[in-house]
Amino acid sequence: AQKVTQAQTEISVVEKEDVTLDCVYETRDTTYYLFWYKQPPSGELVFLIRRNSFDEQNEISGRYSWNFQKSTSSFNFTITASQVVDSAVYFCALSGRDSNYQLIWGAGTKLIIKP
Amino acid sequence: SAVISQKPSRDICQRGTSLTIQCQVDSQVTMMFWYRQQPGQSLTLIATANQGSEATYESGFVIDKFPISRPNLTFSTLTVSNMSPEDSSIYLCSGARGGGVALVADTQYFGPGTRLTVL
């Protein structure tokens, strides 16, 4: 069975600090997809990144970076020089044949950036 | 990507009534989904909306309570029937262009959600 664990329920940092959100997954599939979504207080879900299991290169997009490590089944998300606008709930999700390609969601991490 | 709109954005309803939520996507998508997100929780898939046929419901969700229609590729509705306070949640629809024979999962893009409060 597939599972996504986001062990950090809530993280609070001061603006400009770097912060890493952890995501650990379980799957029997050899081909699978990992996602990160952001949910600001307004409630909409904003897609951030999609990564397939054969692409282990780390990704950087502005202040955001993702570290995918198959050896530890982790897909961690780092925000550099955090800003108040980064305050949101962040969800990690997994999709694969084992779930008929439906999204398996983590519990989410609430990130609070204090000014 | 796909731009997805939902309406209403929020509503306050009385126990025992029904509410229909509309979801419109701006381009043709293969897959459309409906989710429920209870306060402070993660997302739970209610059903996959299939064009021109009955929706595929997940365990714990039934058609009588959550009837879904999808008359074409770009539009779907979810009705929350005979509501109780336990139905107070955010309801989200999503769309993706993946699926079909290849079963390759494409990215799901989400609507802004409908915040439902049942008194």
Tab-separated table of C-alpha atoms in Angstrom:
chain	number	residue	atom	x	y	z
A	1	ALA	CA	0.000	0.000	0.000
A	2	GLN	CA	1.088	3.547	-0.598
A	3	LYS	CA	1.559	6.049	2.179
A	4	VAL	CA	2.872	9.590	2.629
A	5	THR	CA	4.120	10.851	5.968
A	6	GLN	CA	4.618	14.489	6.845
A	7	ALA	CA	5.765	14.215	10.422
A	8	GLN	CA	5.940	17.964	11.034
A	9	THR	CA	2.462	19.129	11.930
A	10	GLU	CA	3.419	22.771	12.330
A	11	ILE	CA	6.611	24.768	11.855
A	12	SER	CA	7.109	28.342	12.940
A	13	VAL	CA	10.113	30.421	11.866
A	14	VAL	CA	11.071	34.045	11.674
A	15	GLU	CA	11.099	35.701	8.285
A	16	LYS	CA	14.306	35.252	6.259
A	17	GLU	CA	15.137	31.956	7.921
A	18	ASP	CA	15.494	28.842	5.785
A	19	VAL	CA	13.011	26.053	6.469
A	20	THR	CA	12.740	22.449	5.299
A	21	LEU	CA	9.497	20.502	5.137
A	22	ASP	CA	9.920	16.752	5.283
A	23	CYS	CA	8.056	14.179	3.215
A	24	VAL	CA	8.606	10.428	3.464
A	25	TYR	CA	6.706	8.011	1.257
A	26	GLU	CA	6.083	4.276	0.931
A	27	THR	CA	5.272	2.478	-2.292
A	28	ARG	CA	5.845	-0.847	-4.036
A	29	ASP	CA	5.692	0.750	-7.451
A	30	THR	CA	8.875	1.227	-9.458
A	31	THR	CA	7.264	4.073	-11.381
A	32	TYR	CA	5.545	6.728	-9.335
A	33	TYR	CA	5.069	10.476	-9.075
A	34	LEU	CA	5.589	12.870	-6.199
A	35	PHE	CA	3.938	16.242	-5.771
A	36	TRP	CA	3.981	19.274	-3.524
A	37	TYR	CA	0.989	21.596	-3.173
A	38	LYS	CA	0.584	24.827	-1.224
A	39	GLN	CA	-2.697	25.784	0.464
A	40	PRO	CA	-2.710	29.403	1.661
A	41	PRO	CA	-5.378	30.622	4.108
A	42	SER	CA	-7.661	31.397	1.156
A	43	GLY	CA	-8.094	27.638	0.731
A	44	GLU	CA	-7.112	27.057	-2.877
A	45	LEU	CA	-4.560	24.353	-3.606
A	46	VAL	CA	-1.614	25.587	-5.641
A	47	PHE	CA	0.514	23.082	-7.533
A	48	LEU	CA	4.251	23.520	-6.880
A	49	ILE	CA	6.086	20.559	-8.392
A	50	ARG	CA	5.680	17.097	-9.914
A	51	ARG	CA	8.604	14.656	-9.985
A	52	ASN	CA	8.703	11.150	-11.420
A	53	SER	CA	10.612	8.346	-9.765
A	54	PHE	CA	13.259	8.129	-12.492
A	55	ASP	CA	14.342	11.721	-12.109
A	56	GLU	CA	16.391	12.113	-8.965
A	57	GLN	CA	17.841	15.461	-9.852
A	58	ASN	CA	17.168	18.119	-7.304
A	59	GLU	CA	15.013	21.005	-8.456
A	60	ILE	CA	15.377	24.686	-7.707
A	61	SER	CA	12.799	27.332	-8.493
A	62	GLY	CA	13.650	30.709	-7.065
A	63	ARG	CA	13.620	30.409	-3.267
A	64	TYR	CA	12.130	26.918	-3.460
A	65	SER	CA	14.141	23.725	-3.793
A	66	TRP	CA	13.310	20.049	-3.613
A	67	ASN	CA	15.564	17.178	-2.597
A	68	PHE	CA	14.435	13.778	-3.905
A	69	GLN	CA	16.272	10.769	-2.437
A	70	LYS	CA	15.013	7.322	-3.429
A	71	SER	CA	17.434	5.660	-1.008
A	72	THR	CA	15.569	7.156	1.921
A	73	SER	CA	12.156	7.462	0.182
A	74	SER	CA	12.090	11.159	0.867
A	75	PHE	CA	11.080	14.220	-1.123
A	76	ASN	CA	11.872	17.214	1.057
A	77	PHE	CA	11.021	20.827	0.306
A	78	THR	CA	13.205	23.777	1.357
A	79	ILE	CA	12.264	27.430	1.325
A	80	THR	CA	15.254	29.746	1.442
A	81	ALA	CA	14.955	33.209	2.976
A	82	SER	CA	11.337	32.624	3.951
A	83	GLN	CA	8.757	35.367	3.621
A	84	VAL	CA	5.448	35.994	5.361
A	85	VAL	CA	3.647	35.138	2.107
A	86	ASP	CA	5.028	31.609	2.376
A	87	SER	CA	2.732	31.004	5.344
A	88	ALA	CA	0.429	28.174	4.305
A	89	VAL	CA	-0.252	24.492	4.688
A	90	TYR	CA	1.981	22.423	2.429
A	91	PHE	CA	0.934	18.985	1.243
A	92	CYS	CA	3.107	16.240	-0.200
A	93	ALA	CA	1.360	13.623	-2.350
A	94	LEU	CA	2.182	10.384	-4.154
A	95	SER	CA	0.643	8.771	-7.233
A	96	GLY	CA	1.336	5.390	-8.762
A	97	ARG	CA	-0.138	2.245	-10.274
A	98	ASP	CA	-0.713	0.816	-6.792
A	99	SER	CA	-3.242	3.581	-6.123
A	100	ASN	CA	-4.612	3.524	-9.666
A	101	TYR	CA	-2.847	6.856	-10.064
A	102	GLN	CA	-5.012	8.568	-7.497
A	103	LEU	CA	-3.225	11.018	-5.230
A	104	ILE	CA	-2.227	9.717	-1.819
A	105	TRP	CA	-1.933	12.737	0.444
A	106	GLY	CA	0.207	13.467	3.448
A	107	ALA	CA	-1.380	15.103	6.471
A	108	GLY	CA	0.134	18.463	5.601
A	109	THR	CA	2.562	20.786	7.391
A	110	LYS	CA	1.363	24.168	8.554
A	111	LEU	CA	4.132	26.710	8.023
A	112	ILE	CA	3.992	29.973	9.934
A	113	ILE	CA	6.410	32.711	8.976
A	114	LYS	CA	6.611	35.450	11.574
A	115	PRO	CA	7.663	38.955	10.556
B	1	SER	CA	-1.954	23.870	-16.675
B	2	ALA	CA	-5.701	24.232	-16.348
B	3	VAL	CA	-7.703	27.011	-14.741
B	4	ILE	CA	-10.556	25.703	-12.688
B	5	SER	CA	-13.421	27.699	-11.230
B	6	GLN	CA	-15.965	26.690	-8.643
B	7	LYS	CA	-19.145	28.217	-7.376
B	8	PRO	CA	-20.341	29.039	-4.904
B	9	SER	CA	-17.149	29.984	-3.102
B	10	ARG	CA	-18.894	29.589	0.221
B	11	ASP	CA	-22.325	28.945	1.629
B	12	ILE	CA	-24.113	28.547	4.924
B	13	CYS	CA	-26.915	26.012	4.770
B	14	GLN	CA	-29.544	24.592	7.052
B	15	ARG	CA	-29.597	21.000	8.159
B	16	GLY	CA	-31.607	18.754	5.856
B	17	THR	CA	-31.170	20.862	2.724
B	18	SER	CA	-29.012	20.190	-0.344
B	19	LEU	CA	-26.349	22.244	-2.096
B	20	THR	CA	-25.029	21.830	-5.623
B	21	ILE	CA	-21.459	22.911	-6.327
B	22	GLN	CA	-20.382	23.645	-9.882
B	23	CYS	CA	-16.915	23.125	-11.328
B	24	GLN	CA	-15.779	24.498	-14.657
B	25	VAL	CA	-12.398	23.943	-16.306
B	26	ASP	CA	-11.000	26.110	-19.063
B	27	SER	CA	-9.725	23.307	-21.268
B	28	GLN	CA	-10.582	19.748	-22.028
B	29	VAL	CA	-9.433	17.445	-19.275
B	30	THR	CA	-9.738	13.704	-19.151
B	31	MET	CA	-10.106	13.272	-15.423
B	32	MET	CA	-12.137	15.299	-12.933
B	33	PHE	CA	-12.227	14.608	-9.227
B	34	TRP	CA	-14.137	15.799	-6.173
B	35	TYR	CA	-12.489	16.022	-2.764
B	36	ARG	CA	-13.595	16.885	0.739
B	37	GLN	CA	-11.314	18.584	3.232
B	38	GLN	CA	-12.614	18.689	6.773
B	39	PRO	CA	-11.296	21.456	9.039
B	40	GLY	CA	-7.602	21.048	9.748
B	41	GLN	CA	-7.393	17.814	7.783
B	42	SER	CA	-5.900	16.555	4.571
B	43	LEU	CA	-7.878	15.891	1.408
B	44	THR	CA	-10.152	12.902	0.993
B	45	LEU	CA	-11.235	11.796	-2.463
B	46	ILE	CA	-15.014	11.552	-2.775
B	47	ALA	CA	-15.273	10.345	-6.363
B	48	THR	CA	-13.984	10.488	-9.905
B	49	ALA	CA	-16.448	12.253	-12.191
B	50	ASN	CA	-16.822	10.327	-15.439
B	51	GLN	CA	-18.133	12.012	-18.560
B	52	GLY	CA	-21.553	10.726	-19.532
B	53	SER	CA	-21.656	7.935	-16.980
B	54	GLU	CA	-21.979	7.382	-13.272
B	55	ALA	CA	-19.184	8.647	-11.058
B	56	THR	CA	-16.780	6.234	-9.377
B	57	TYR	CA	-17.136	6.631	-5.615
B	58	GLU	CA	-14.533	5.938	-2.962
B	59	SER	CA	-15.204	3.840	0.073
B	60	GLY	CA	-17.430	5.672	2.516
B	61	PHE	CA	-19.111	7.877	-0.082
B	62	VAL	CA	-22.381	6.985	-1.811
B	63	ILE	CA	-24.268	8.364	-4.762
B	64	ASP	CA	-27.425	9.086	-2.778
B	65	LYS	CA	-25.502	11.462	-0.510
B	66	PHE	CA	-23.117	12.929	-3.096
B	67	PRO	CA	-24.674	12.726	-6.565
B	68	ILE	CA	-22.250	13.867	-9.256
B	69	SER	CA	-22.829	14.804	-12.861
B	70	ARG	CA	-20.394	15.415	-15.688
B	71	PRO	CA	-22.292	16.174	-18.875
B	72	ASN	CA	-19.182	17.155	-20.843
B	73	LEU	CA	-15.394	17.305	-20.540
B	74	THR	CA	-15.248	20.766	-18.973
B	75	PHE	CA	-18.099	20.817	-16.429
B	76	SER	CA	-19.124	18.842	-13.359
B	77	THR	CA	-21.422	19.256	-10.378
B	78	LEU	CA	-21.387	17.776	-6.907
B	79	THR	CA	-24.505	17.843	-4.755
B	80	VAL	CA	-24.289	17.443	-1.007
B	81	SER	CA	-27.688	16.036	-0.070
B	82	ASN	CA	-29.647	16.077	3.176
B	83	MET	CA	-26.870	17.983	4.882
B	84	SER	CA	-25.862	17.709	8.521
B	85	PRO	CA	-23.271	19.719	10.486
B	86	GLU	CA	-20.774	16.896	9.831
B	87	ASP	CA	-20.807	17.878	6.159
B	88	SER	CA	-19.214	21.229	6.999
B	89	SER	CA	-16.006	21.144	4.972
B	90	ILE	CA	-14.192	22.591	2.018
B	91	TYR	CA	-15.179	20.833	-1.191
B	92	LEU	CA	-12.625	20.945	-3.999
B	93	CYS	CA	-12.745	19.831	-7.578
B	94	SER	CA	-9.677	19.073	-9.649
B	95	GLY	CA	-8.881	18.274	-13.241
B	96	ALA	CA	-6.069	16.416	-14.974
B	97	ARG	CA	-5.341	15.484	-18.562
B	98	GLY	CA	-3.852	12.107	-17.716
B	99	GLY	CA	-5.553	8.744	-17.568
B	100	GLY	CA	-6.874	6.502	-20.290
B	101	VAL	CA	-5.101	3.433	-21.614
B	102	ALA	CA	-1.655	4.634	-20.605
B	103	LEU	CA	-2.842	5.410	-17.085
B	104	VAL	CA	-0.132	7.996	-16.756
B	105	ALA	CA	-0.958	10.403	-13.995
B	106	ASP	CA	-0.909	14.004	-15.031
B	107	THR	CA	-0.808	16.842	-12.546
B	108	GLN	CA	-4.123	17.642	-10.880
B	109	TYR	CA	-5.048	21.309	-10.825
B	110	PHE	CA	-7.527	22.462	-8.250
B	111	GLY	CA	-10.369	24.884	-8.086
B	112	PRO	CA	-10.532	27.503	-5.326
B	113	GLY	CA	-12.844	25.327	-3.232
B	114	THR	CA	-16.286	25.772	-1.736
B	115	ARG	CA	-16.454	26.415	2.003
B	116	LEU	CA	-19.636	24.850	3.290
B	117	THR	CA	-21.041	25.445	6.762
B	118	VAL	CA	-24.100	23.496	7.840
B	119	LEU	CA	-26.056	24.791	10.820
